[in-house]
mmCIF file of C-alpha atoms in Angstrom:
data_model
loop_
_atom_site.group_PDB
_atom_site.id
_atom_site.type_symbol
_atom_site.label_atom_id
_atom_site.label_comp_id
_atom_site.label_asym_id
_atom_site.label_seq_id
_atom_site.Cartn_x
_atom_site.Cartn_y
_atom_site.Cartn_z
ATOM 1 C CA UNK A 145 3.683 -1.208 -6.698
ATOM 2 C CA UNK A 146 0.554 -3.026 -7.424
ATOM 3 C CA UNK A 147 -0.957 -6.078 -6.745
ATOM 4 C CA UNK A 148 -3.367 -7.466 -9.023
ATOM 5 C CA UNK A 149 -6.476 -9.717 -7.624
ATOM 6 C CA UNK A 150 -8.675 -11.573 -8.758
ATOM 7 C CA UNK A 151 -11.595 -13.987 -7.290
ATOM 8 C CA UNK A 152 -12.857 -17.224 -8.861
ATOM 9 C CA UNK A 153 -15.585 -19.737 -7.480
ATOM 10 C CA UNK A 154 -14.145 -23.591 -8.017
ATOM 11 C CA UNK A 155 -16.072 -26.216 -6.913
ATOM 12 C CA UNK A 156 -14.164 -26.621 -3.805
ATOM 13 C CA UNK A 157 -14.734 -23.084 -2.542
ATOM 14 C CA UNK A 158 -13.684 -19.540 -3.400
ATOM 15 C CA UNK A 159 -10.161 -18.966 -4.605
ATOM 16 C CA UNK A 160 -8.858 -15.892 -4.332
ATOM 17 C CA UNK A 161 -5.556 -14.977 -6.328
ATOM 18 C CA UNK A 162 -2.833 -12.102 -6.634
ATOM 19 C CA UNK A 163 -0.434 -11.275 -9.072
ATOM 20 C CA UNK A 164 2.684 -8.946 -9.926
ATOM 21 C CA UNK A 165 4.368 -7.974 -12.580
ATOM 22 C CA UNK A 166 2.813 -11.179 -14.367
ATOM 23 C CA UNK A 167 3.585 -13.887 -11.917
ATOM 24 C CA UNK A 168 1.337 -15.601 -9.388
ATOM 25 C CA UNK A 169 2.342 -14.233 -6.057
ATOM 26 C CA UNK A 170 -0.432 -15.513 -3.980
ATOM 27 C CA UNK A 171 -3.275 -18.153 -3.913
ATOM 28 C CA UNK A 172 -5.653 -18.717 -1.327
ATOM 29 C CA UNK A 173 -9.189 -20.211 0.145
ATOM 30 C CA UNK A 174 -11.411 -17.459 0.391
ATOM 31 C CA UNK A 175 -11.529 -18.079 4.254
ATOM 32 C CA UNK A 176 -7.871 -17.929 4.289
ATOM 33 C CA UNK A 177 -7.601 -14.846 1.995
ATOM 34 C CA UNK A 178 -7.518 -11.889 5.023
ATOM 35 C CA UNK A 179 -4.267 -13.566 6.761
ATOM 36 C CA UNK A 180 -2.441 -14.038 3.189
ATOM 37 C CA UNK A 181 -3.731 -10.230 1.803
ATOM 38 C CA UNK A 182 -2.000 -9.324 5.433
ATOM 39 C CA UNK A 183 1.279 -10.784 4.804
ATOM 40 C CA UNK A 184 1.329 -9.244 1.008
ATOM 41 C CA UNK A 185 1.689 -5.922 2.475
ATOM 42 C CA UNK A 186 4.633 -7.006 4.427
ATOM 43 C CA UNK A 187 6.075 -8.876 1.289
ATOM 44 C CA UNK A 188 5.640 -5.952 -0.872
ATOM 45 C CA UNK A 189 5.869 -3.214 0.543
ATOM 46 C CA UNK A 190 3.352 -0.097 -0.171
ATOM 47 C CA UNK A 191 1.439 -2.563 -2.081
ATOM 48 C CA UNK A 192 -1.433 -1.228 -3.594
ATOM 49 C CA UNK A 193 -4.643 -3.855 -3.999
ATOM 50 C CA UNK A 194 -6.697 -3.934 -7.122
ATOM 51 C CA UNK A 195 -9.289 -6.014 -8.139
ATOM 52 C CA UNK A 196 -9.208 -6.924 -12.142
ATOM 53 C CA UNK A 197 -11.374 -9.899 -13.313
ATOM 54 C CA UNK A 198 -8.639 -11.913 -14.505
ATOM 55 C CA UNK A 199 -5.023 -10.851 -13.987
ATOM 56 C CA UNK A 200 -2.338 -12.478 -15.813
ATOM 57 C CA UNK A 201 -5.134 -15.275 -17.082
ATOM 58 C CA UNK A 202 -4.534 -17.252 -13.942
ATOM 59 C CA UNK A 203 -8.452 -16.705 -13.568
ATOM 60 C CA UNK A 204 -8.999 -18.380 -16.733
ATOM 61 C CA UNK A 205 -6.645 -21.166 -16.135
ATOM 62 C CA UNK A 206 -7.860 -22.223 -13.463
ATOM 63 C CA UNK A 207 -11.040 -22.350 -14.796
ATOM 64 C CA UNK A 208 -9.582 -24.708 -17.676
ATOM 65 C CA UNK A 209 -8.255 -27.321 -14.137
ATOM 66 C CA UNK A 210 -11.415 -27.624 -12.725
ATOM 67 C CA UNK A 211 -12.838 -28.044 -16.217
ATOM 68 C CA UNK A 212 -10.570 -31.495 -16.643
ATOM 69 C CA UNK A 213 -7.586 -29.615 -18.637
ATOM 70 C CA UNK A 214 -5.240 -30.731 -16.056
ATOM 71 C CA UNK A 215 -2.709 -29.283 -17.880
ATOM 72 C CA UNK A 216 -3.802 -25.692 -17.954
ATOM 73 C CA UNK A 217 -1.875 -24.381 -14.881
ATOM 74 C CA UNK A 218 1.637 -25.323 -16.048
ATOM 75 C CA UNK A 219 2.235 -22.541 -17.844
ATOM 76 C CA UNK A 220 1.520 -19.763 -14.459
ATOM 77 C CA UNK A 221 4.629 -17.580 -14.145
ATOM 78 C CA UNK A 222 4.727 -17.568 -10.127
ATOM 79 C CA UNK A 223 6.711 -15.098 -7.692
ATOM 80 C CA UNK A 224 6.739 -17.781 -4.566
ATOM 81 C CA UNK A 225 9.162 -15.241 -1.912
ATOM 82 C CA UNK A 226 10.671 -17.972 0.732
ATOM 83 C CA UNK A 227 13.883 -19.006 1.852
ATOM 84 C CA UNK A 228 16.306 -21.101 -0.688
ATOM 85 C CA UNK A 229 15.115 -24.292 1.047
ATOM 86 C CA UNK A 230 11.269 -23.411 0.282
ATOM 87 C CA UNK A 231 12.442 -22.195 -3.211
ATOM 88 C CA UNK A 232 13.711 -25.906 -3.826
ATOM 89 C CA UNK A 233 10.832 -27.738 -2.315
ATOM 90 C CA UNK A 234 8.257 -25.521 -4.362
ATOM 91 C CA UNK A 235 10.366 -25.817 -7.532
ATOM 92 C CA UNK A 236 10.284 -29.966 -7.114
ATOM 93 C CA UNK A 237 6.696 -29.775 -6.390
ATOM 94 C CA UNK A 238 6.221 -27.710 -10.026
ATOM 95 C CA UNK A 239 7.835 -30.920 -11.119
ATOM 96 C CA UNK A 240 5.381 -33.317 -9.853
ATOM 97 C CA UNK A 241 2.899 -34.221 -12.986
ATOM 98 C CA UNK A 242 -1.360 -34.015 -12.310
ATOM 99 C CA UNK A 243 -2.192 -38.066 -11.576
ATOM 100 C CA UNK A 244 0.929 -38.645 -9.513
ATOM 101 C CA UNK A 245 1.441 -38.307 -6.025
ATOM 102 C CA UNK A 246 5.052 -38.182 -3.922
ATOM 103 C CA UNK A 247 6.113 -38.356 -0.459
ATOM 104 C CA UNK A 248 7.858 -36.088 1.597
ATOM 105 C CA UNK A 249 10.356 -38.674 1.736
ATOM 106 C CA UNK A 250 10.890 -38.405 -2.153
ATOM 107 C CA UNK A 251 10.750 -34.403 -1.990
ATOM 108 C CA UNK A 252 13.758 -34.446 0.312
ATOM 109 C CA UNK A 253 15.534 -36.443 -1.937
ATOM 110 C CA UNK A 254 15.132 -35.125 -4.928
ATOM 111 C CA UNK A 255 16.298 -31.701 -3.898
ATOM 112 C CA UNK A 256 19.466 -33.354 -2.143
ATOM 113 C CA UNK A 257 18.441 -33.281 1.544
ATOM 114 C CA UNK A 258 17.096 -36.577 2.914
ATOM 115 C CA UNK A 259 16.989 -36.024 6.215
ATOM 116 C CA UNK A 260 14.796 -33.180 5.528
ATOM 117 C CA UNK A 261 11.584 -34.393 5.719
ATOM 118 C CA UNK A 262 10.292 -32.425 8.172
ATOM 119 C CA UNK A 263 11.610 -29.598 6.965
ATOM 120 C CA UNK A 264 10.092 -30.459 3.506
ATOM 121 C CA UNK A 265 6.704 -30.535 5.175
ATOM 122 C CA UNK A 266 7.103 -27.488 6.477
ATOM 123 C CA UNK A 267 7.717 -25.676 3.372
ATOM 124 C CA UNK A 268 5.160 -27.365 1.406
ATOM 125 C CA UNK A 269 2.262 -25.993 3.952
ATOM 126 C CA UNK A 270 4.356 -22.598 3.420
ATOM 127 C CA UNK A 271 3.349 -22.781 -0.719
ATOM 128 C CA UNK A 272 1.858 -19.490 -1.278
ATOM 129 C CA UNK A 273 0.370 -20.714 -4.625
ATOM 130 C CA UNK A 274 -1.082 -23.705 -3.502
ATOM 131 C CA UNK A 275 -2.999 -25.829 -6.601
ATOM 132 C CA UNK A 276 -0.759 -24.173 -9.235
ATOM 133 C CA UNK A 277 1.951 -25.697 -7.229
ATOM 134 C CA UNK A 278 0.913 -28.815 -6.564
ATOM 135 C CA UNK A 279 1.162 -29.360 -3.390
ATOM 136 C CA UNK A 280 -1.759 -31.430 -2.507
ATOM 137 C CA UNK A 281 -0.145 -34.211 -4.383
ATOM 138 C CA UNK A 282 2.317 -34.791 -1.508
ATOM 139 C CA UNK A 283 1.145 -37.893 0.885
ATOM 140 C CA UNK A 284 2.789 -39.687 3.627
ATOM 141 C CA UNK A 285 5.219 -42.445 2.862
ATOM 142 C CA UNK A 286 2.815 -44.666 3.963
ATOM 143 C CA UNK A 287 -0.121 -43.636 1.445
ATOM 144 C CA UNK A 288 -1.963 -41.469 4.029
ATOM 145 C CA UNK A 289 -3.147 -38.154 3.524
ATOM 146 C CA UNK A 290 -1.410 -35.540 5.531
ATOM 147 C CA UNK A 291 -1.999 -31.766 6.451
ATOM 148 C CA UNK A 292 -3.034 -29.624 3.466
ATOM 149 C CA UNK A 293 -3.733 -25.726 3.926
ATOM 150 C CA UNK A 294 -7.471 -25.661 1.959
ATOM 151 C CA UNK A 295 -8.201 -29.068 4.591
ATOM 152 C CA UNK A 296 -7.672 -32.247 3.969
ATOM 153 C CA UNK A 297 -11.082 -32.384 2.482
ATOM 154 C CA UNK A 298 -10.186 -30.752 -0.514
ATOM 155 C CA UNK A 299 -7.015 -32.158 -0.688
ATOM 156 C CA UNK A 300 -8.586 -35.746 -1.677
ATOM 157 C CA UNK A 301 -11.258 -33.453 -3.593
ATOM 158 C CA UNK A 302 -8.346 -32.289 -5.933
ATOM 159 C CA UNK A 303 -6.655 -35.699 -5.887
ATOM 160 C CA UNK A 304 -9.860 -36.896 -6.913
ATOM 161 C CA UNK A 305 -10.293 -34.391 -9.942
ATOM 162 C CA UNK A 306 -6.509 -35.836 -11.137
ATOM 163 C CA UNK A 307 -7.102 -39.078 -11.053
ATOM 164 C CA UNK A 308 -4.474 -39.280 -8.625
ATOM 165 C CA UNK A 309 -6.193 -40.681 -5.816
ATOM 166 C CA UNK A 310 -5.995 -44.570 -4.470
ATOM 167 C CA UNK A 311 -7.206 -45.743 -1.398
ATOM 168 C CA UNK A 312 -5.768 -42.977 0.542
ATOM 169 C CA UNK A 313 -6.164 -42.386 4.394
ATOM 170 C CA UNK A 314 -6.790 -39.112 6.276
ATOM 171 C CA UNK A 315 -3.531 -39.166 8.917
#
């Protein structure tokens, strides 16, 4: 089995991507890349690494997001491996359009479990596709920015780029 990757330099850092069969299995920080490229080879096992300069156009789609076409990463196929409760959360955060933000409050309703907030905000820091699923536009009920895995920094950065951002608070 192989595992395509693929590097691309955003104006919020390097990004550093993987993909299989097609679909968006992984995408990470530069900084964060080692730990992620570890857990791959657990994922999928015998994984073989190869570096390709655009694999599955995710490259090039993401260059069309940070070029304004906030549109342009809609259409990644993803292969996000989690638990049926992280499977929900990341398919309602697919949902969530570019200039809107939720809370984790709304997450856990929408996928039928509101006393799940926690839990919510646990599987949103487990996205393994961060950006392509959005989750940077989840806030605190209270309007506050909360933890994001790229730092908060780039959180209001992308939030920023969307138009999504209001007054928001670092919590």
């Amino acid at each position: 089995m192989t595992l395509e990757l693929g590097q691309f330099a955003s104006p919020i850092g390097g990004i550093v991507v993987a993909v299989h069969d097609g679909r968006l299995c992984a995408l990470r920080f530069a900084e964060h890349w080692p730990d992620r490229r570890a857990l791959l080879g657990k994922q999928f096992d015998e994984a073989e690494f190869r570096e390709v300069s655009d694999p599955a156009g995710v490259i090039a789609c993401l260059a069309k997001y940070f070029a304004g076409d906030l549109d342009a990463l809609t259409g990644i196929a993803v292969e996000t491996r989690g638990t049926p409760f992280q499977q929900r959360v990341w398919e309602e955060l697919r949902k969530i359009p570019p200039r809107q933000t939720v809370s984790y409050a709304h997450i856990a309703n929408a996928i039928g479990a509101p006393t799940a907030v926690r839990a919510v905000g646990a599987a949103n820091g487990a996205n393994p596709v961060g950006i392509v699923v959005p989750c940077h536009r989840v806030i605190g009920s209270n309007g506050q920015l909360t933890g994001y895995g790229g730092g908060i920094e780039r959180k209001r950065w992308l939030l920023a780029h969307e138009s999504a951002q209001r007054e928001l608070r670092v919590a």
